[in-house]
XYZ file of C-alpha atoms in Angstrom:
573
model
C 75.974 115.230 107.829
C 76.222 116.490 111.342
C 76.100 114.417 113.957
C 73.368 116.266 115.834
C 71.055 115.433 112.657
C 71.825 111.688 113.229
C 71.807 112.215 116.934
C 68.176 113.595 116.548
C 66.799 110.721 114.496
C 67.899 108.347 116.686
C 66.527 110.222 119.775
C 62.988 110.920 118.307
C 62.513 107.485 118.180
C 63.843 106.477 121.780
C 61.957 109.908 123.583
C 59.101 110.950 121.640
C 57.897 113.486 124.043
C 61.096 115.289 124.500
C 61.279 118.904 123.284
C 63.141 119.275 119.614
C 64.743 121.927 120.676
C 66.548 120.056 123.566
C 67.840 117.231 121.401
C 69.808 120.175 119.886
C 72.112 120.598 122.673
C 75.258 119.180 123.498
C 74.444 117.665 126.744
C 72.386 115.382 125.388
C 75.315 113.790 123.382
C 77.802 114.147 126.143
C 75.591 111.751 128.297
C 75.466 109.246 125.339
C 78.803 109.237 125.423
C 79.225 109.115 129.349
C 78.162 105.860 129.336
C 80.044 104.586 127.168
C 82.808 104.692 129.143
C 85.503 105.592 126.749
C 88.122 108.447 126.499
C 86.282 111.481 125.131
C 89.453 112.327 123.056
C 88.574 109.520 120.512
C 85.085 110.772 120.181
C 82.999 113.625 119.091
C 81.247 115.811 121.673
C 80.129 118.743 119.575
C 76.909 117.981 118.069
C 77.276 120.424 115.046
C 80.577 118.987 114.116
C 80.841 117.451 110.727
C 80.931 113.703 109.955
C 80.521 111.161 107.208
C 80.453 107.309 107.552
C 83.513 105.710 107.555
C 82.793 103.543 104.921
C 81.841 106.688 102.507
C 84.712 108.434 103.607
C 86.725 105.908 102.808
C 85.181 105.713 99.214
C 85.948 109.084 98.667
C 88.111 109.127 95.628
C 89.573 112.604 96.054
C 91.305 110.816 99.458
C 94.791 109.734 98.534
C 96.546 106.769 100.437
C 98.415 108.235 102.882
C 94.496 110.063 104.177
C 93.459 106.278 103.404
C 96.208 104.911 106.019
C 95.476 107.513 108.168
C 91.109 107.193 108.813
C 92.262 103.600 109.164
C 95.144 103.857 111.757
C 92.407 106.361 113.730
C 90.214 103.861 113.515
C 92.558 100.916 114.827
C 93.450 103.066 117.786
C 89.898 103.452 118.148
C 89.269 100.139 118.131
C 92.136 99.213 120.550
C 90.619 101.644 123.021
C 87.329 100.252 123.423
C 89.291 96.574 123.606
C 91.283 98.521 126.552
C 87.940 98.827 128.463
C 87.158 95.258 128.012
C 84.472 96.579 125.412
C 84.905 94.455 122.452
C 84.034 94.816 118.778
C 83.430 91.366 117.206
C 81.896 93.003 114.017
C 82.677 96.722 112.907
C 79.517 98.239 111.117
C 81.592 101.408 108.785
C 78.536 102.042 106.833
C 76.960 103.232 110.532
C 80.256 104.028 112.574
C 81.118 108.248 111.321
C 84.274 110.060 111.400
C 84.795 113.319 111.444
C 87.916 115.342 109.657
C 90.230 115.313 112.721
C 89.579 111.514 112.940
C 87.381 111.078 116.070
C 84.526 109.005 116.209
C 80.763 109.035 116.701
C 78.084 105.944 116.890
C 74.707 105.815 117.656
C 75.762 105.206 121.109
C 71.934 103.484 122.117
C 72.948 100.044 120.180
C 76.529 100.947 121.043
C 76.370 97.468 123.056
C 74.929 95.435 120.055
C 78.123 95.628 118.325
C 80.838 96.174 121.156
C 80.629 93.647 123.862
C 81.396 93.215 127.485
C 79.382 90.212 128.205
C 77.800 87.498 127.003
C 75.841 88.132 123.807
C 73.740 86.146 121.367
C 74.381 87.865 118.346
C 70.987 89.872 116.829
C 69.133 88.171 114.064
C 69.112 91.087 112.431
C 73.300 92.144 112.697
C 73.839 88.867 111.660
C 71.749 89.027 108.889
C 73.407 92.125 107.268
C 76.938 91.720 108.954
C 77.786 87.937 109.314
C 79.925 87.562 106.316
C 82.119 89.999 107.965
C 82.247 88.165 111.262
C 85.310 86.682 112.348
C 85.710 82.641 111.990
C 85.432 82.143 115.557
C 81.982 83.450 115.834
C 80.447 80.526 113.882
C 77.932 79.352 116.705
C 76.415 82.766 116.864
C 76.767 83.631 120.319
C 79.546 85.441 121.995
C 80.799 83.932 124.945
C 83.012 84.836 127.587
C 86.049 82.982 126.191
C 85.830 85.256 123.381
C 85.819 88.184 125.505
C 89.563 89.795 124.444
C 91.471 91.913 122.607
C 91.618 88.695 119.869
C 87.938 88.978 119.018
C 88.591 92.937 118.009
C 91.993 92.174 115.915
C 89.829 89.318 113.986
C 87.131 91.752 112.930
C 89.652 94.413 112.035
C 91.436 92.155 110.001
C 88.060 91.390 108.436
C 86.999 95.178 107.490
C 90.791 95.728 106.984
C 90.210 93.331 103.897
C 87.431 94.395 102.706
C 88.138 98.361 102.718
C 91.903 97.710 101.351
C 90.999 95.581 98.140
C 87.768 96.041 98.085
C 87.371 93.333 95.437
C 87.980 90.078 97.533
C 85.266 88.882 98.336
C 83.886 88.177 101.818
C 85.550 84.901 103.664
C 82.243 83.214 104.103
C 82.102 83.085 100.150
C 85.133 82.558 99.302
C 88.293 81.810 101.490
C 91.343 84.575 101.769
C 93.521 81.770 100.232
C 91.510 80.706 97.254
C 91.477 84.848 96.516
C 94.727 85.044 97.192
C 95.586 82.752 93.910
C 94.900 85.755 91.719
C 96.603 88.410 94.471
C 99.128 89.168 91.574
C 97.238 89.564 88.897
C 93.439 90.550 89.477
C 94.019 92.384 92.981
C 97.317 94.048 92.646
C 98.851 93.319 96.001
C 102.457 93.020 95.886
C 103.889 89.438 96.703
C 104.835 90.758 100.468
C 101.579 91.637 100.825
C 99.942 88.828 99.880
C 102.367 86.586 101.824
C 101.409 89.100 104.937
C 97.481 88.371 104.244
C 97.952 84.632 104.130
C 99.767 84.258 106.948
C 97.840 86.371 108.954
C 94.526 84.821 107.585
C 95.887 81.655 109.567
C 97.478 82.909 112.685
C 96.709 86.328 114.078
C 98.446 85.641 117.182
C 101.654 87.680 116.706
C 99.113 90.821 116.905
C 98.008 91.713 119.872
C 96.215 95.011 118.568
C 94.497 96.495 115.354
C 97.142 99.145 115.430
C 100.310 96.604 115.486
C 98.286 94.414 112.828
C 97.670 97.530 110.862
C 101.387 98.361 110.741
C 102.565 95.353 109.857
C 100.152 95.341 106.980
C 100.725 98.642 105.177
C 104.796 97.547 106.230
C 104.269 94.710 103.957
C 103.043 97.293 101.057
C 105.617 99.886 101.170
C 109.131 97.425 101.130
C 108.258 95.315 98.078
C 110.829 94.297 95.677
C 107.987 95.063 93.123
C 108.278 98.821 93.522
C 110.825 100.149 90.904
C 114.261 101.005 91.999
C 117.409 102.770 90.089
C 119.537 100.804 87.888
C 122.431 99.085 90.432
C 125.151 96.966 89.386
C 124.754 93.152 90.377
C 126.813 90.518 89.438
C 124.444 87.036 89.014
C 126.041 83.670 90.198
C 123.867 80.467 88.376
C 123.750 76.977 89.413
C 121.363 74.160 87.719
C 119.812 71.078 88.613
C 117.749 67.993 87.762
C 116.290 65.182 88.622
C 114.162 62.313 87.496
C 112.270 61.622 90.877
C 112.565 58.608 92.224
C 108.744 57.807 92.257
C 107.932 59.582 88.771
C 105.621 56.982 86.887
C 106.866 57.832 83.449
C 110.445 56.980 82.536
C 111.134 60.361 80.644
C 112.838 63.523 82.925
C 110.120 65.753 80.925
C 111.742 69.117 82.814
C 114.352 71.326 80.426
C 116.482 74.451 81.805
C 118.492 76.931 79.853
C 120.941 80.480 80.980
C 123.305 82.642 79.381
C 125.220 84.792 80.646
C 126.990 88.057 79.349
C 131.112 88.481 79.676
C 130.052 91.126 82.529
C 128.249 88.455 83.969
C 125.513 91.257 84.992
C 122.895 90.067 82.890
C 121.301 87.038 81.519
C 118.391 85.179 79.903
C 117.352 81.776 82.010
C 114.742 79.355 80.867
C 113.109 76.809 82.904
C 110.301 74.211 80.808
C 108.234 71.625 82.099
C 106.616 69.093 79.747
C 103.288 67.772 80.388
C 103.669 64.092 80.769
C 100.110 62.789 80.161
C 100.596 63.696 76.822
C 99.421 60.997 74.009
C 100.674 63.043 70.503
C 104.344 63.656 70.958
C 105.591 63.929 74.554
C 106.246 66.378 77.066
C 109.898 65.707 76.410
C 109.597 66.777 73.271
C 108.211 69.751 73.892
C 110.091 71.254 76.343
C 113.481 69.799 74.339
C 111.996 71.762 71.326
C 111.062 75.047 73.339
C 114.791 75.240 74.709
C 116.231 73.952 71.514
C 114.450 76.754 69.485
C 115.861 79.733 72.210
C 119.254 77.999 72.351
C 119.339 78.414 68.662
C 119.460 82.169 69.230
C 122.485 82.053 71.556
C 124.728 84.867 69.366
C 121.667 87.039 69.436
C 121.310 86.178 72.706
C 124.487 87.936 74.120
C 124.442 90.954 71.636
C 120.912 91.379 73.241
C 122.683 91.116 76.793
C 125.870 92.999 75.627
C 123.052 96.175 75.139
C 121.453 96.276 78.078
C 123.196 98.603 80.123
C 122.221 101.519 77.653
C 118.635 101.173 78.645
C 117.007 102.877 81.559
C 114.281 101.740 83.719
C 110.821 101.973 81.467
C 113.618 100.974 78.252
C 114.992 97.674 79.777
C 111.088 96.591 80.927
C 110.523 97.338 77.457
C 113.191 95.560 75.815
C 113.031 92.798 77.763
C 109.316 91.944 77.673
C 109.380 92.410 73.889
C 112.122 89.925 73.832
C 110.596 87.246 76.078
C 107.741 87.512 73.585
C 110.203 86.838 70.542
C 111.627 84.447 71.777
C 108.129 82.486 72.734
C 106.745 83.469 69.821
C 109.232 81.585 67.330
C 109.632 78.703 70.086
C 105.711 78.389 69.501
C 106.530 78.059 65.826
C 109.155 75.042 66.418
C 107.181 73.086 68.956
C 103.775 72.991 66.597
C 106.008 72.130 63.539
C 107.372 68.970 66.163
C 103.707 68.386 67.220
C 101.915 68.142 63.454
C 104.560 65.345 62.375
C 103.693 63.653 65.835
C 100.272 63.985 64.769
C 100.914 61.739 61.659
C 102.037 59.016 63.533
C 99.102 59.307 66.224
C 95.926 61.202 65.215
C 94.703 61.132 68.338
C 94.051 65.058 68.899
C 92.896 65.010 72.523
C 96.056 65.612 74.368
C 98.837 67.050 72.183
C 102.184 67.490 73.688
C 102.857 70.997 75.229
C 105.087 72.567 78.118
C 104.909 75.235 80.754
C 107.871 77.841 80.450
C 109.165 80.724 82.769
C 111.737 82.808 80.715
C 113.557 85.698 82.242
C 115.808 88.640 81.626
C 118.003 89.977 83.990
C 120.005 92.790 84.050
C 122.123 94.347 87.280
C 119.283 94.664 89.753
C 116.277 94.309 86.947
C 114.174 91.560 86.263
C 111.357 90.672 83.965
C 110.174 87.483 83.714
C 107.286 85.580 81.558
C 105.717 82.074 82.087
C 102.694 80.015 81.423
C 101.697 77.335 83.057
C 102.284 76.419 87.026
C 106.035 76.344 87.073
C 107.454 78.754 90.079
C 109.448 81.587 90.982
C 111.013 81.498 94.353
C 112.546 84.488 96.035
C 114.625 84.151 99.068
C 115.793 87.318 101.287
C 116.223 87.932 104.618
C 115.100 84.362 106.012
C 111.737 84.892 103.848
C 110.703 82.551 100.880
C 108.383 83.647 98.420
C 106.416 82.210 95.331
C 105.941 84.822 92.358
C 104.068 83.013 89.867
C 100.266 82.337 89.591
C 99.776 78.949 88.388
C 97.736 78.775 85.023
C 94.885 76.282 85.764
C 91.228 75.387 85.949
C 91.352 76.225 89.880
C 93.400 80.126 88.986
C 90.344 80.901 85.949
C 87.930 79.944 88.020
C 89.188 82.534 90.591
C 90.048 84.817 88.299
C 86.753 84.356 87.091
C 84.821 84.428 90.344
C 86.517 87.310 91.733
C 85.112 89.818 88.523
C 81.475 88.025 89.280
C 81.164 87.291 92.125
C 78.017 84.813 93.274
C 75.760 85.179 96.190
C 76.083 81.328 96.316
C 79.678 81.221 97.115
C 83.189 79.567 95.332
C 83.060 76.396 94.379
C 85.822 74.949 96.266
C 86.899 72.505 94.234
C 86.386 70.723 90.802
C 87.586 67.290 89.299
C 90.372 68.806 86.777
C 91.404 72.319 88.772
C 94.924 71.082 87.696
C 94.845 71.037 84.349
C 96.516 73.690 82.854
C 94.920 76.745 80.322
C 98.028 78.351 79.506
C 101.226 76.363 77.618
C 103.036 76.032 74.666
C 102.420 75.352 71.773
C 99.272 77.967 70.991
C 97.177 76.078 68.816
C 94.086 75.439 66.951
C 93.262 72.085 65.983
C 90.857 71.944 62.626
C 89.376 68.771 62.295
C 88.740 69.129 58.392
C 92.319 68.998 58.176
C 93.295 67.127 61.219
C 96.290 69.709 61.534
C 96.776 72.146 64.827
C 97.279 75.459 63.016
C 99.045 78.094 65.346
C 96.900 80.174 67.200
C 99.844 82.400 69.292
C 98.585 85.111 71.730
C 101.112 87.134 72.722
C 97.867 88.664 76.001
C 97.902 84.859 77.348
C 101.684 85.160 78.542
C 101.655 86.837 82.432
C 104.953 89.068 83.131
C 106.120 90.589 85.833
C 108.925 92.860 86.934
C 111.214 93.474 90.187
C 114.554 94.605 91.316
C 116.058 91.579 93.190
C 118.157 92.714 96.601
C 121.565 92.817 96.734
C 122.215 88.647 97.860
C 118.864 87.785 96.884
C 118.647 84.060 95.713
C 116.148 83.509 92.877
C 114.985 79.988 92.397
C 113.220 79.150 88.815
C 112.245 75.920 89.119
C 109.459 72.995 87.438
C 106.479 73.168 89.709
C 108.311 69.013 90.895
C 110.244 71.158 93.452
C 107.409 72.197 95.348
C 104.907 69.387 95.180
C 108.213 66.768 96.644
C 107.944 69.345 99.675
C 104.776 68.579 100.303
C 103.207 71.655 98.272
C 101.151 69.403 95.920
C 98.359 69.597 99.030
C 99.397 72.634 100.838
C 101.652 75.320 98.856
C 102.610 77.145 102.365
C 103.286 74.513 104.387
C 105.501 72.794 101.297
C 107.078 76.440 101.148
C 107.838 76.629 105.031
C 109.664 72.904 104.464
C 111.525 74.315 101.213
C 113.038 77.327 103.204
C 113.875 75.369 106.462
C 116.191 73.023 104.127
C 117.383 75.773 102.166
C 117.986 77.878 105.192
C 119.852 74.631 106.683
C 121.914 74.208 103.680
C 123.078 77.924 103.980
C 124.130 77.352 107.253
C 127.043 75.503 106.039
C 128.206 77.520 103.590
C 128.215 75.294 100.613
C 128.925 76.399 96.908
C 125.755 77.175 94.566
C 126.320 74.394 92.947
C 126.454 71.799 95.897
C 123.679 73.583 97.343
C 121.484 73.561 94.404
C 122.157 69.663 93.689
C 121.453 69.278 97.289
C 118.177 70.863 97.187
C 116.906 68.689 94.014
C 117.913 65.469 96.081
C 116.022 66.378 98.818
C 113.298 67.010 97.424
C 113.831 63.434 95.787
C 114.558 61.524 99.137
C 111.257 63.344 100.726
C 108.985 62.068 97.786
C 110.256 61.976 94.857
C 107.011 62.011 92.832
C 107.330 64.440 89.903
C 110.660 65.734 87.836
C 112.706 68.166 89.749
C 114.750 70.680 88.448
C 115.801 73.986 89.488
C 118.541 77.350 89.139
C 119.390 79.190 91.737
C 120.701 82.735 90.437
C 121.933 84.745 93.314
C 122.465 88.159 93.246
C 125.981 89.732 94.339
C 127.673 93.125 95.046
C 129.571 93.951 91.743
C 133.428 94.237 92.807
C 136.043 95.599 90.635
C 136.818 93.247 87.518
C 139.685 92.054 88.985
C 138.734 90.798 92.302
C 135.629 88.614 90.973
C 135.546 85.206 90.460
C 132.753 83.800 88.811
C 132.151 79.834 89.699
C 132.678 77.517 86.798
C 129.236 77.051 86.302
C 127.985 80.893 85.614
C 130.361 80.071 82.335
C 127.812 77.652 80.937
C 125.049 77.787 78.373
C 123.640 74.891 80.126
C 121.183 72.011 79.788
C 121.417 68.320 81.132
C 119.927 66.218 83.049
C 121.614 64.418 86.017
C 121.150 60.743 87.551
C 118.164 59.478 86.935
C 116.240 56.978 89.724
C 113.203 54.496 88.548
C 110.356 53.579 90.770
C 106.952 53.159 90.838
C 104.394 54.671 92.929
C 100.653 56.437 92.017
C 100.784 60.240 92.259
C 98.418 62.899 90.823
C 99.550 64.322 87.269
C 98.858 67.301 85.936
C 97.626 67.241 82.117
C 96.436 68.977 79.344
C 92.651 69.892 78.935
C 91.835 68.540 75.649
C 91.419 71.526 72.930
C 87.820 71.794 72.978
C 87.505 72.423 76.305
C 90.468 75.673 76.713
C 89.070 78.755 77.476
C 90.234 81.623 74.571
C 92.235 84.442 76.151
């Protein structure tokens, strides 16, 4: 459309009696944008140049992502502009803003001042009515006052269209907050962890940006230096160290956690298991099944390292292959084990309503490749560069409903919170429980296990660990803040150069001494530059097929469980 077509519209209605044939000529526009006040070289001037709007241009599937990045860095620097003289956008309308093809800028310049301020403004009934969601969380009184008058207000509502024309499919703040959409970032948004991490962060504190441009940057930054994106096959050599603990205030008297790694002679690869029993169980115990699950893959050990042994034949798409089909093996025959465990617990109690089961993450790893599978909400933690990161989406009420929310979405909002969002959907043992029989048949499903894959960085530290770890650092209320106090004692341990092993047993007891309220046990693999075969050393522990638990502390004190949902009540995936 060109912009003298819009131009004229909008003209028509403000001079009635003016000649058509005048509205056709550039002046008219070039006063319009006169009083604006802004630097003619980030709009258009030439009525009969073309334009679309922004938000259909943006649409425009023939555009690839680097056009993408670039109508949205043009329209940052736009943005920043207008903030430069002190005109200040708290909401950005891209459905009405257009762009032409060399990336400058046209509005309808009249209600210019509705949407860009420079004084004090009661926001229109009818802006807010079609904009609000998109409004920035400081504008919830509905007026614009002169405190808000700065460069902040503009970053906020970039941030907000930022969002919304990036991953289109979160849905706006006001109906559901970044950090409940966030929970499904992996999985039903496909944003890389970085970029998820970048998103929450910023969500709570856009202070370090001081413009949309910066902000923008920093953004697509966090989208193009993922360890997600593949990388060429690079020899690593992978240090392990293990530990557990009981927790000092765990109720029950069981350490319900169970870990498992072995190693090839190379010491390049390995398979590393990490279980977590559900302790609320009432046929069998979580013990049980998490003994069984690592039992059953321990079993396989000679398998195990020809498997290992054959991994450096495989390339890229081969080893993601290989791996993910053995992951599922191994589950799938671990599922068998555990459900023969659980039907002669169920003779002894035929109670049905909360059979024992156990989360699992099991990984491959091979040089600088990883694939990993879990279910449940055990974690992932990658450390790099004085950054911590969680990989895994926990599998609970709270992640379905997301999950759920986020493919239809309500004009009511997200529910923010339900009486069991804990209690886990995924686990093993897969079952079916027939009541005519009063047996749980096996009901495996291969689609319900989540994998991902990722090329750890040379002195990377991977952390598997049981999802105690986390909640002990205060993550059982607030995952980032129990994150930020997981890296600051990790990052102080590093400091003094302690051994993986002392450093991993000094994490678990930490975590203990801070709460102490759930099982704790964690690896640490850390990735290393190979070195000739000579000059290695491997610690003692990386020549282990281990599993143990450690000293074990009894106390009492109330904490929040996670459990089971009875069988009925499990969603089919």
């Amino acid at each position: 459309m060109k912009v003298f077509e819009q131009m004229q519209q909008s003209l028509r209605e403000k001079y009635p009696d003016v000649d058509k044939e005048w509205l056709w000529q550039s002046e008219i526009l070039n006063q319009q944008v006169d009083k604006t006040g802004l630097d003619k070289n980030f709009l258009i001037t030439a009525p009969w140049e073309e334009t679309q709007s922004f938000e259909e241009a943006f649409g425009n599937n023939k555009k690839d992502a680097d056009q993408k990045e670039a109508m949205l860095l043009a329209l940052a620097k736009f943005v920043d502009h207008c903030s430069e003289k002190k005109q200040f956008w708290y909401v950005i309308p891209t459905d009405r803003l257009h762009i032409s093809q060399e990336g400058k800028f046209y509005f309808d310049w009249e209600k210019f001042n509705n949407f860009c301020v420079k004084d004090e403004l009661w926001i229109p009934k009818e802006i807010s009515e079609k904009y609000g969601e998109f409004f920035p969380k400081s504008l919830s009184s509905g007026k614009i006052d002169w405190k808000l008058l700065n460069a902040n207000l503009a970053v906020e509502a970039f941030f907000q269209q930022m969002l919304r024309l990036m991953i289109p499919k979160i849905p706006p703040i006001s109906k559901m907050p970044l950090g409940r959409s966030l929970l499904a970032g992996l999985t039903k948004l496909g944003l890389y962890p970085e970029e998820k991490y970048f998103l929450l962060k910023s969500n709570r504190d856009l202070s370090p940006y001081k413009t949309c441009q910066s902000l923008l940057e920093a953004y697509l930054q966090s989208r193009k230096a993922s360890v997600f994106l593949p990388k060429e096959n690079s020899p690593r050599l992978w240090d392990v160290a293990f530990h557990t603990e009981h927790g000092r205030n765990k109720k029950t008297q069981q350490n319900e956690d169970d870990y498992f790694f072995i190693q090839n002679e190379e010491k390049n690869g390995l398979v590393f298991l990490v279980a977590d029993g559900v302790s609320t169980a009432t046929v069998g115990t979580g013990k049980k099944a998490s003994t069984r699950l690592r039992e059953s893959i321990e079993n396989q050990k000679l398998s195990l390292r020809t498997f290992l042994n054959e991994l450096d034949n495989f390339e890229k798409a081969m080893f993601l292959q290989k791996a993910k089909e053995k992951i599922t093996e191994l589950l799938e025959k671990a599922n068998t084990e555990i459900l023969k465990e659980l039907n002669w617990q169920a003779q002894i109690n035929n109670e049905p309503n909360y059979p024992m089961s156990t989360t699992v993450i099991l990984g491959v790893i091979h040089n600088n490749r990883a694939m990993l599978g879990w279910l449940g909400d055990s974690h992932l933690f990658y450390y790099q560069d004085h950054k911590l990161m969680q990989f895994l989406e926990e599998h609970n009420v709270l992640y379905q409903r997301v999950c759920d929310y986020l493919e239809n979405p309500s004009s009511a909002g997200f529910p923010l919170s339900q009486m069991n969002d804990k209690a886990l959907t995924h686990s093993l043992p897969m079952f079916r429980y027939e009541p005519a029989t009063q047996n749980f048949e096996n009901a495996w499903n291969p689609e319900a296990i989540s994998f991902i894959s990722f090329y750890p960085e040379e002195n990377a530290l991977l952390i598997p660990a049981s999802d105690g770890l986390l909640d002990c650092f205060g993550g059982n209320t607030d995952p980032l803040s129990g994150e930020k106090a997981l890296q600051s004692s990790l990052e102080s341990l590093l400091h003094k150069g302690l051994k993986l092993t002392e450093l991993t047993r000094k994490i678990a007891r930490e975590a203990d001494d801070k709460a102490g309220i759930d099982n704790i046990t964690l690896l640490i693999l850390k990735s290393e530059k190979k070195m000739p075969a000579s000059t290695h050393k491997p610690s003692s522990t990386s020549q282990q097929v281990a599993h143990s638990h450690d000293r074990i502390h009894h106390q009492n004190e109330k904490h929040e469980q996670k459990s089971r949902i009875k069988p009925s009540n499990v969603k089919e995936l």
